[in-house]
Amino acid sequence: SFLFTYFVLFFLLIFFFFSIFFGRSEKKSTIIVMIKMKTQKYAFVQKNFRRLNFESRVLFFAHALTLVFCFFPWIGVEPLYGDPYYRSAFVGHIWLMGAFIFLISLAGVGVFLDELLEKSWFRWRVSKNKLFFVAGIQQLILIVSAWSVLQAESRGFENSQIRFGFWLCAALQLMGIVAVCLRSQQAKKESVTNFFQLPTQTKPTAKKTRLPLTMPEKNFKNPSTSEKRK
């Protein structure tokens, strides 16, 4: 079933690119114009992402990749009589832990999307760094407990091994916690420097008055003509 879905998606992608590059010129132009309009519409998202510092990007990718690797194999089992099979984070006795890990990472990605899309869906009374730190610690506790459950399950089989999906999720959460700690330290440094920084005073600019180039003719009197009249 998985191979069938992968093949269907692969052929759909091939058909899409084939229609773009080898289709009619009118269809090409309309598709390219639509793509450009969509990219211009969400160009501010790319600008907001560039404004994020390195630690924030690492934290975002840690939660986003955790969502992906929850669907990858976490344990591989080879029974004595039967075909080998794999289990993800949502199968077996660890399904509840895997679901909580997935939901916490989904909430973290949602926080970053709120910031990137400028939607202001959430109102925070606590700093985001504290929330991310507590979420990362909670995910590590869930991953360690899932590891203990997987170790207990593997004893009932002759050959079993914890797969790369589990280890990648654990490594990503460790990276996320380190990124949160560095991010909070940087925020403290910025707050201290902003507190002790003197406000910049702008000097008032004097307005320049321009003198007229020619004297007015009505108020101007020639002294020689006035003496002659007298």
Coordinates of N, CA and C in Angstrom, one line a residue:
S1 N 0.8 -1.2 0.0 CA 0.0 0.0 0.0 C 0.9 1.2 0.0
F2 N 1.9 1.2 0.8 CA 2.8 2.4 0.9 C 3.6 2.6 -0.5
L3 N 4.0 1.5 -1.1 CA 4.6 1.6 -2.4 C 3.7 2.1 -3.4
F4 N 2.4 1.7 -3.4 CA 1.5 2.2 -4.3 C 1.3 3.7 -4.2
T5 N 1.1 4.2 -3.0 CA 1.0 5.6 -2.8 C 2.2 6.4 -3.3
Y6 N 3.4 5.9 -3.0 CA 4.6 6.5 -3.4 C 4.7 6.6 -4.9
F7 N 4.3 5.5 -5.6 CA 4.3 5.5 -7.1 C 3.3 6.5 -7.6
V8 N 2.2 6.6 -7.0 CA 1.1 7.5 -7.5 C 1.6 8.9 -7.4
L9 N 2.2 9.3 -6.2 CA 2.7 10.6 -6.0 C 3.8 10.9 -7.0
F10 N 4.7 10.0 -7.2 CA 5.8 10.1 -8.1 C 5.3 10.4 -9.6
F11 N 4.3 9.7 -10.0 CA 3.8 9.9 -11.4 C 3.1 11.2 -11.5
L12 N 2.4 11.6 -10.4 CA 1.7 12.9 -10.5 C 2.7 14.0 -10.6
L13 N 3.9 13.9 -9.8 CA 4.9 15.0 -9.9 C 5.5 15.0 -11.3
I14 N 5.8 13.8 -11.9 CA 6.3 13.8 -13.3 C 5.3 14.4 -14.3
F15 N 4.0 14.1 -14.1 CA 3.0 14.7 -15.0 C 3.0 16.2 -14.9
F16 N 3.1 16.7 -13.6 CA 3.0 18.1 -13.4 C 4.2 18.8 -14.1
F17 N 5.4 18.3 -13.9 CA 6.6 19.0 -14.5 C 6.6 18.8 -16.0
F18 N 6.1 17.7 -16.5 CA 6.0 17.5 -17.9 C 5.0 18.5 -18.6
S19 N 3.9 18.7 -17.9 CA 2.9 19.7 -18.4 C 3.5 21.1 -18.4
I20 N 4.4 21.4 -17.5 CA 4.9 22.7 -17.4 C 6.0 22.9 -18.5
F21 N 6.9 22.0 -18.6 CA 8.0 22.2 -19.5 C 7.7 21.8 -21.0
F22 N 6.8 20.9 -21.2 CA 6.6 20.4 -22.5 C 5.2 20.6 -23.0
G23 N 4.4 21.3 -22.3 CA 3.0 21.6 -22.7 C 3.0 22.8 -23.7
R24 N 1.7 23.2 -23.9 CA 1.5 24.4 -24.8 C 2.1 25.6 -24.1
S25 N 2.3 26.6 -25.0 CA 2.9 27.9 -24.5 C 1.9 28.6 -23.6
E26 N 0.6 28.6 -24.0 CA -0.4 29.3 -23.2 C -0.5 28.7 -21.8
K27 N -0.6 27.4 -21.8 CA -0.6 26.7 -20.5 C 0.6 27.0 -19.6
K28 N 1.8 27.0 -20.3 CA 3.0 27.3 -19.6 C 2.9 28.7 -18.9
S29 N 2.5 29.7 -19.7 CA 2.5 31.0 -19.2 C 1.5 31.2 -18.1
T30 N 0.4 30.6 -18.2 CA -0.6 30.7 -17.1 C -0.1 30.0 -15.8
I31 N 0.5 28.9 -15.9 CA 1.0 28.2 -14.8 C 2.1 29.0 -14.1
I32 N 3.0 29.5 -14.9 CA 4.2 30.3 -14.4 C 3.7 31.6 -13.8
V33 N 2.7 32.2 -14.4 CA 2.1 33.4 -13.8 C 1.4 33.1 -12.4
M34 N 0.7 32.0 -12.3 CA 0.1 31.6 -11.1 C 1.1 31.4 -10.0
I35 N 2.2 30.7 -10.4 CA 3.2 30.4 -9.4 C 3.9 31.7 -8.9
K36 N 4.2 32.6 -9.8 CA 4.8 33.9 -9.4 C 3.9 34.7 -8.5
M37 N 2.5 34.7 -8.8 CA 1.6 35.4 -8.0 C 1.6 34.8 -6.6
K38 N 1.6 33.5 -6.5 CA 1.6 32.8 -5.2 C 2.9 33.2 -4.4
T39 N 4.0 33.1 -5.1 CA 5.3 33.4 -4.4 C 5.4 34.9 -4.0
Q40 N 4.8 35.8 -4.8 CA 4.8 37.2 -4.4 C 3.9 37.5 -3.2
K41 N 2.8 36.7 -3.2 CA 1.8 36.9 -2.1 C 2.4 36.5 -0.8
Y42 N 3.3 35.5 -0.7 CA 3.9 35.0 0.5 C 5.3 35.4 0.6
A43 N 5.7 36.5 0.0 CA 7.2 36.9 0.0 C 7.6 37.3 1.4
F44 N 6.6 37.9 2.2 CA 6.9 38.4 3.5 C 7.3 37.2 4.4
V45 N 6.9 36.0 4.1 CA 7.2 34.8 5.0 C 8.7 34.6 4.9
Q46 N 9.3 34.7 3.7 CA 10.7 34.5 3.5 C 11.5 35.6 4.2
K47 N 11.0 36.8 4.2 CA 11.7 37.9 4.9 C 11.7 37.7 6.4
N48 N 10.5 37.2 6.9 CA 10.5 37.0 8.3 C 11.3 35.8 8.7
F49 N 11.5 34.8 7.9 CA 12.3 33.7 8.2 C 13.8 34.1 8.2
R50 N 14.2 35.0 7.3 CA 15.6 35.5 7.3 C 15.9 36.3 8.5
R51 N 14.9 36.9 9.1 CA 15.1 37.7 10.3 C 15.4 36.9 11.5
L52 N 15.0 35.6 11.5 CA 15.2 34.7 12.6 C 16.7 34.5 12.8
N53 N 17.1 34.4 14.0 CA 18.6 34.1 14.2 C 18.8 32.6 14.1
F54 N 20.1 32.2 14.2 CA 20.5 30.8 13.9 C 19.8 29.8 14.9
E55 N 19.7 30.2 16.2 CA 19.1 29.3 17.2 C 17.7 29.1 16.9
S56 N 16.9 30.1 16.5 CA 15.5 30.0 16.2 C 15.3 29.1 15.0
R57 N 16.2 29.2 14.0 CA 16.0 28.3 12.9 C 16.3 26.8 13.2
V58 N 17.3 26.6 14.1 CA 17.6 25.2 14.5 C 16.4 24.7 15.3
L59 N 15.8 25.5 16.2 CA 14.6 25.0 16.9 C 13.4 24.7 16.0
F60 N 13.2 25.6 15.0 CA 12.1 25.3 14.1 C 12.3 24.0 13.3
F61 N 13.5 23.8 12.8 CA 13.7 22.6 12.0 C 13.7 21.4 12.9
A62 N 14.1 21.5 14.2 CA 14.1 20.4 15.1 C 12.7 19.9 15.3
H63 N 11.7 20.8 15.5 CA 10.3 20.4 15.7 C 9.7 19.9 14.4
A64 N 10.1 20.6 13.3 CA 9.5 20.2 12.0 C 10.0 18.8 11.6
L65 N 11.2 18.5 11.8 CA 11.7 17.2 11.4 C 11.3 16.1 12.4
T66 N 11.0 16.5 13.7 CA 10.4 15.5 14.6 C 9.1 15.0 14.1
L67 N 8.3 15.9 13.6 CA 7.0 15.5 13.0 C 7.2 14.5 11.9
V68 N 8.2 14.6 11.1 CA 8.4 13.7 10.0 C 8.9 12.3 10.5
F69 N 9.9 12.4 11.4 CA 10.5 11.1 11.8 C 9.7 10.3 12.8
C70 N 8.6 10.9 13.3 CA 7.6 10.1 14.0 C 7.0 9.0 13.2
F71 N 6.9 9.2 11.9 CA 6.3 8.2 11.0 C 7.4 7.2 10.5
F72 N 8.6 7.4 10.7 CA 9.7 6.5 10.3 C 9.8 5.3 11.3
P73 N 10.5 4.3 11.0 CA 10.6 3.1 11.9 C 11.3 3.5 13.2
W74 N 10.7 3.1 14.3 CA 11.3 3.3 15.6 C 11.9 1.9 16.1
I75 N 11.4 0.8 15.7 CA 11.9 -0.5 16.1 C 11.7 -1.5 15.0
G76 N 12.7 -2.3 14.7 CA 12.6 -3.4 13.8 C 12.6 -4.7 14.4
V77 N 11.7 -5.6 14.1 CA 11.5 -6.9 14.8 C 11.6 -8.0 13.7
E78 N 12.4 -9.0 14.0 CA 12.5 -10.2 13.2 C 12.1 -11.4 14.0
P79 N 10.9 -11.8 13.9 CA 10.4 -13.0 14.7 C 11.0 -14.3 14.2
L80 N 11.0 -15.3 15.0 CA 11.6 -16.6 14.7 C 10.8 -17.2 13.5
Y81 N 9.5 -17.2 13.5 CA 8.7 -17.7 12.5 C 7.8 -16.6 11.9
G82 N 8.2 -16.0 10.8 CA 7.5 -14.9 10.2 C 8.4 -13.9 9.6
D83 N 7.7 -13.0 8.9 CA 8.5 -12.0 8.2 C 8.8 -10.8 9.1
P84 N 10.0 -10.2 8.9 CA 10.3 -9.0 9.8 C 9.4 -7.8 9.5
Y85 N 9.2 -7.0 10.5 CA 8.3 -5.8 10.3 C 8.9 -4.7 11.2
Y86 N 8.4 -3.5 10.9 CA 8.8 -2.3 11.6 C 7.6 -1.6 12.2
R87 N 7.9 -0.8 13.3 CA 6.9 -0.1 13.9 C 7.3 1.4 14.1
S88 N 6.4 2.3 13.8 CA 6.6 3.7 14.0 C 6.3 4.1 15.4
A89 N 6.2 5.4 15.6 CA 5.9 5.9 17.0 C 4.5 5.8 17.3
F90 N 3.6 5.5 16.4 CA 2.2 5.4 16.6 C 1.6 3.9 16.7
V91 N 2.5 3.0 16.7 CA 2.1 1.6 16.7 C 2.7 0.9 17.9
G92 N 2.0 0.0 18.5 CA 2.4 -0.8 19.6 C 2.1 -0.1 21.0
H93 N 2.9 -0.5 22.0 CA 2.7 0.0 23.3 C 3.1 1.5 23.5
I94 N 3.8 2.0 22.5 CA 4.3 3.4 22.7 C 3.5 4.4 21.9
W95 N 2.3 4.0 21.4 CA 1.6 4.9 20.6 C 1.1 6.2 21.3
L96 N 0.8 6.1 22.6 CA 0.4 7.3 23.3 C 1.6 8.3 23.5
M97 N 2.8 7.7 23.8 CA 3.9 8.6 23.9 C 4.3 9.2 22.6
G98 N 4.2 8.4 21.5 CA 4.5 9.0 20.2 C 3.5 10.0 19.8
A99 N 2.2 9.9 20.2 CA 1.2 10.9 19.9 C 1.5 12.2 20.6
F100 N 1.9 12.1 21.9 CA 2.2 13.3 22.6 C 3.5 14.0 22.1
I101 N 4.5 13.2 21.7 CA 5.7 13.8 21.1 C 5.3 14.5 19.8
F102 N 4.5 13.9 19.0 CA 4.0 14.5 17.7 C 3.2 15.8 18.0
L103 N 2.3 15.8 18.9 CA 1.5 17.0 19.2 C 2.3 18.1 19.8
I104 N 3.3 17.8 20.6 CA 4.1 18.9 21.2 C 4.9 19.6 20.1
S105 N 5.5 18.8 19.2 CA 6.3 19.3 18.0 C 5.3 20.1 17.1
L106 N 4.1 19.6 16.9 CA 3.2 20.3 16.1 C 2.8 21.7 16.7
A107 N 2.7 21.7 18.0 CA 2.4 23.0 18.6 C 3.6 24.0 18.5
G108 N 4.9 23.4 18.5 CA 6.1 24.3 18.3 C 6.1 24.8 16.9
V109 N 5.8 24.0 15.9 CA 5.8 24.5 14.6 C 4.7 25.5 14.4
G110 N 3.5 25.3 15.1 CA 2.5 26.3 15.0 C 2.9 27.7 15.6
V111 N 3.7 27.7 16.6 CA 4.2 28.9 17.2 C 5.0 29.7 16.2
F112 N 5.9 29.0 15.5 CA 6.8 29.6 14.5 C 6.0 30.1 13.3
L113 N 5.0 29.3 12.9 CA 4.1 29.8 11.8 C 3.3 31.0 12.1
D114 N 2.9 31.1 13.4 CA 2.2 32.3 13.8 C 3.1 33.5 13.7
E115 N 4.4 33.3 14.0 CA 5.4 34.5 13.9 C 5.7 34.8 12.4
L116 N 5.8 33.7 11.6 CA 6.2 33.9 10.2 C 5.1 34.5 9.4
L117 N 3.9 34.0 9.6 CA 2.7 34.5 8.8 C 2.1 35.8 9.4
E118 N 2.6 36.2 10.6 CA 2.1 37.5 11.2 C 0.6 37.4 11.4
K119 N 0.1 36.3 11.9 CA -1.3 36.1 12.2 C -1.7 36.5 13.6
S120 N -0.8 36.3 14.6 CA -1.1 36.6 16.0 C -2.3 35.7 16.5
W121 N -2.2 34.4 16.2 CA -3.2 33.5 16.7 C -3.1 33.3 18.2
F122 N -1.9 33.4 18.8 CA -1.7 33.1 20.2 C -1.3 34.4 20.9
R123 N -1.7 34.5 22.2 CA -1.3 35.6 23.0 C -0.6 35.0 24.2
W124 N 0.7 35.4 24.4 CA 1.5 34.7 25.3 C 1.7 35.6 26.6
R125 N 1.4 35.0 27.7 CA 1.7 35.7 29.0 C 3.1 35.2 29.6
V126 N 3.6 34.2 29.1 CA 4.9 33.7 29.5 C 5.8 33.8 28.3
S127 N 7.1 33.9 28.5 CA 8.1 34.0 27.4 C 8.1 32.7 26.6
K128 N 8.3 32.8 25.3 CA 8.3 31.6 24.5 C 9.5 30.7 24.8
N129 N 10.6 31.3 25.2 CA 11.8 30.4 25.5 C 11.5 29.4 26.6
K130 N 10.7 29.9 27.7 CA 10.4 29.0 28.8 C 9.5 27.9 28.3
L131 N 8.5 28.3 27.4 CA 7.6 27.3 26.9 C 8.3 26.2 26.1
F132 N 9.2 26.7 25.2 CA 10.0 25.7 24.4 C 10.9 24.8 25.3
F133 N 11.5 25.4 26.3 CA 12.3 24.6 27.2 C 11.5 23.5 27.9
V134 N 10.4 23.9 28.5 CA 9.5 22.9 29.2 C 9.1 21.8 28.2
A135 N 8.7 22.2 27.0 CA 8.2 21.3 25.9 C 9.4 20.3 25.5
G136 N 10.6 20.8 25.4 CA 11.7 20.0 25.1 C 12.0 19.0 26.1
I137 N 12.0 19.4 27.4 CA 12.2 18.5 28.5 C 11.2 17.4 28.6
Q138 N 9.9 17.8 28.3 CA 8.8 16.9 28.3 C 9.0 15.8 27.2
Q139 N 9.4 16.3 26.1 CA 9.6 15.4 25.0 C 10.8 14.4 25.2
L140 N 11.8 14.9 25.9 CA 12.9 14.0 26.2 C 12.5 12.9 27.2
I141 N 11.7 13.3 28.2 CA 11.1 12.3 29.2 C 10.3 11.3 28.4
L142 N 9.5 11.7 27.5 CA 8.7 10.8 26.8 C 9.5 9.8 25.9
I143 N 10.6 10.4 25.3 CA 11.4 9.6 24.4 C 12.2 8.5 25.3
V144 N 12.7 8.9 26.5 CA 13.4 8.0 27.3 C 12.4 6.9 27.8
S145 N 11.2 7.3 28.2 CA 10.2 6.2 28.6 C 9.8 5.3 27.4
A146 N 9.7 5.9 26.2 CA 9.5 5.0 25.0 C 10.6 4.1 24.8
W147 N 11.9 4.6 25.0 CA 13.0 3.7 24.9 C 13.0 2.5 25.8
S148 N 12.6 2.8 27.1 CA 12.4 1.7 28.0 C 11.4 0.7 27.6
V149 N 10.2 1.2 27.1 CA 9.2 0.3 26.6 C 9.7 -0.6 25.4
L150 N 10.4 0.1 24.5 CA 10.9 -0.7 23.3 C 11.9 -1.7 23.7
Q151 N 12.7 -1.4 24.8 CA 13.7 -2.4 25.2 C 13.0 -3.6 25.8
A152 N 11.9 -3.3 26.6 CA 11.1 -4.4 27.1 C 10.4 -5.3 26.1
E153 N 9.9 -4.6 25.0 CA 9.3 -5.3 23.9 C 10.3 -6.2 23.1
S154 N 11.5 -5.7 23.0 CA 12.5 -6.4 22.2 C 13.0 -7.7 22.8
R155 N 12.8 -7.8 24.1 CA 13.3 -9.1 24.8 C 12.4 -10.3 24.4
G156 N 11.2 -10.0 23.9 CA 10.4 -11.2 23.5 C 10.6 -11.7 22.1
F157 N 11.6 -11.1 21.4 CA 11.9 -11.5 20.1 C 13.4 -11.9 20.0
E158 N 13.7 -12.7 19.0 CA 15.1 -13.2 18.9 C 16.0 -12.1 18.4
N159 N 15.5 -11.4 17.3 CA 16.3 -10.3 16.7 C 15.4 -9.1 16.7
S160 N 15.8 -8.0 17.3 CA 15.1 -6.8 17.3 C 16.1 -5.6 17.5
Q161 N 15.8 -4.5 17.0 CA 16.7 -3.4 17.0 C 15.9 -2.1 17.0
I162 N 16.4 -1.1 17.8 CA 15.8 0.2 17.7 C 16.3 0.9 16.5
R163 N 15.4 1.5 15.7 CA 15.7 2.0 14.4 C 16.1 3.5 14.4
F164 N 16.5 4.0 13.3 CA 17.0 5.4 13.2 C 16.0 6.4 13.5
G165 N 14.7 6.1 13.2 CA 13.7 7.2 13.5 C 13.6 7.6 14.9
F166 N 13.8 6.6 15.8 CA 13.8 6.9 17.3 C 15.1 7.8 17.6
W167 N 16.2 7.4 17.1 CA 17.5 8.1 17.5 C 17.5 9.5 16.9
L168 N 16.9 9.6 15.7 CA 16.9 11.0 15.1 C 16.0 11.9 15.9
C169 N 14.9 11.4 16.4 CA 14.0 12.2 17.2 C 14.6 12.7 18.5
A170 N 15.3 11.7 19.1 CA 16.1 12.0 20.4 C 17.1 13.1 20.1
A171 N 17.9 12.9 19.0 CA 19.0 13.9 18.7 C 18.4 15.3 18.4
L172 N 17.3 15.3 17.7 CA 16.6 16.6 17.3 C 16.1 17.3 18.6
Q173 N 15.6 16.6 19.5 CA 15.1 17.2 20.8 C 16.3 17.7 21.6
L174 N 17.4 17.0 21.6 CA 18.6 17.6 22.3 C 19.1 18.8 21.7
M175 N 19.1 18.9 20.4 CA 19.5 20.1 19.7 C 18.5 21.2 19.9
G176 N 17.2 20.9 20.0 CA 16.3 21.9 20.3 C 16.4 22.5 21.7
I177 N 16.8 21.7 22.7 CA 16.9 22.2 24.0 C 18.2 23.1 24.1
V178 N 19.3 22.7 23.4 CA 20.5 23.5 23.4 C 20.2 24.9 22.7
A179 N 19.4 24.8 21.6 CA 19.1 26.0 20.9 C 18.2 27.0 21.7
V180 N 17.3 26.4 22.5 CA 16.5 27.3 23.4 C 17.3 27.9 24.5
C181 N 18.3 27.2 25.1 CA 19.2 27.8 26.1 C 20.0 28.9 25.5
L182 N 20.6 28.7 24.3 CA 21.4 29.8 23.7 C 20.5 31.0 23.3
R183 N 19.3 30.7 22.9 CA 18.3 31.7 22.5 C 18.0 32.6 23.7
S184 N 17.7 32.0 24.8 CA 17.4 32.7 26.0 C 18.5 33.6 26.5
Q185 N 19.8 33.0 26.4 CA 20.9 33.8 26.8 C 21.1 35.0 25.9
Q186 N 20.9 34.9 24.6 CA 21.0 36.0 23.7 C 19.9 37.0 24.0
A187 N 18.7 36.6 24.3 CA 17.6 37.5 24.7 C 18.0 38.3 25.9
K188 N 18.6 37.7 26.9 CA 19.0 38.4 28.1 C 20.1 39.4 27.8
K189 N 21.0 39.1 27.0 CA 22.1 40.0 26.6 C 21.5 41.2 25.9
E190 N 20.5 41.0 25.0 CA 19.9 42.1 24.2 C 19.1 43.0 25.2
S191 N 18.4 42.4 26.1 CA 17.7 43.2 27.1 C 18.6 44.1 27.9
V192 N 19.7 43.5 28.4 CA 20.7 44.3 29.2 C 21.3 45.4 28.4
T193 N 21.7 45.2 27.2 CA 22.3 46.2 26.3 C 21.3 47.3 26.0
N194 N 20.0 46.9 25.8 CA 19.0 47.9 25.5 C 18.7 48.8 26.7
F195 N 18.8 48.2 27.9 CA 18.5 48.9 29.2 C 19.6 50.0 29.4
F196 N 20.9 49.6 29.2 CA 22.0 50.5 29.5 C 22.4 51.4 28.3
Q197 N 21.7 51.2 27.2 CA 22.1 52.0 26.0 C 21.4 53.4 26.1
L198 N 22.1 54.5 25.9 CA 21.6 55.8 26.0 C 20.7 56.1 24.7
P199 N 19.6 56.8 24.9 CA 18.9 57.1 23.7 C 19.6 58.1 22.8
T200 N 19.5 58.0 21.5 CA 20.2 58.9 20.6 C 19.4 60.1 20.4
Q201 N 20.1 61.3 20.7 CA 19.5 62.6 20.5 C 19.8 63.2 19.2
T202 N 18.8 63.6 18.5 CA 18.9 64.2 17.2 C 19.0 65.7 17.4
K203 N 20.0 66.3 16.7 CA 20.2 67.8 16.8 C 19.1 68.5 16.0
P204 N 18.6 69.6 16.5 CA 17.6 70.3 15.7 C 18.2 71.0 14.6
T205 N 17.7 70.9 13.5 CA 18.2 71.5 12.3 C 17.6 72.9 12.1
A206 N 18.5 73.9 11.9 CA 18.0 75.3 11.8 C 17.5 75.5 10.4
K207 N 16.4 76.2 10.4 CA 15.7 76.5 9.1 C 16.5 77.6 8.4
K208 N 16.8 77.4 7.1 CA 17.5 78.4 6.4 C 16.5 79.3 5.6
T209 N 16.6 80.6 5.8 CA 15.7 81.6 5.2 C 16.5 82.1 4.0
R210 N 15.9 82.0 2.8 CA 16.5 82.5 1.6 C 16.1 84.0 1.4
L211 N 17.1 84.8 1.1 CA 16.8 86.2 0.9 C 16.4 86.4 -0.6
P212 N 15.6 87.3 -0.9 CA 15.2 87.6 -2.3 C 16.4 88.1 -3.1
L213 N 16.5 87.7 -4.3 CA 17.6 88.1 -5.2 C 17.4 89.5 -5.6
T214 N 16.2 90.0 -5.8 CA 16.0 91.4 -6.3 C 15.2 92.1 -5.3
M215 N 15.5 93.4 -5.1 CA 14.7 94.2 -4.2 C 13.4 94.6 -4.8
P216 N 12.3 94.7 -4.0 CA 11.0 95.1 -4.5 C 11.1 96.5 -5.1
E217 N 10.4 96.8 -6.2 CA 10.4 98.1 -6.9 C 9.5 99.1 -6.3
K218 N 8.5 98.7 -5.7 CA 7.5 99.7 -5.2 C 8.0 100.5 -4.0
N219 N 8.7 99.9 -3.1 CA 9.2 100.6 -1.9 C 10.6 101.2 -2.1
F220 N 11.1 101.0 -3.3 CA 12.5 101.6 -3.6 C 12.3 103.0 -4.2
K221 N 13.0 103.9 -3.6 CA 13.0 105.3 -4.0 C 14.4 105.8 -4.3
N222 N 14.6 106.4 -5.4 CA 15.9 107.0 -5.8 C 16.1 108.3 -5.1
P223 N 17.1 108.4 -4.3 CA 17.3 109.7 -3.6 C 17.6 110.9 -4.5
S224 N 18.2 110.7 -5.6 CA 18.5 111.8 -6.5 C 17.2 112.4 -7.1
T225 N 16.3 111.6 -7.5 CA 15.0 112.2 -8.0 C 14.2 112.9 -7.0
S226 N 14.3 112.4 -5.8 CA 13.5 113.1 -4.7 C 14.1 114.4 -4.4
E227 N 15.4 114.6 -4.4 CA 16.0 115.9 -4.1 C 15.7 116.9 -5.3
K228 N 15.7 116.4 -6.5 CA 15.4 117.3 -7.6 C 14.0 117.8 -7.5
R229 N 13.0 117.0 -7.1 CA 11.7 117.5 -7.0 C 11.5 118.6 -5.9
K230 N 12.3 118.4 -4.8 CA 12.2 119.4 -3.8 C 12.8 120.8 -4.4

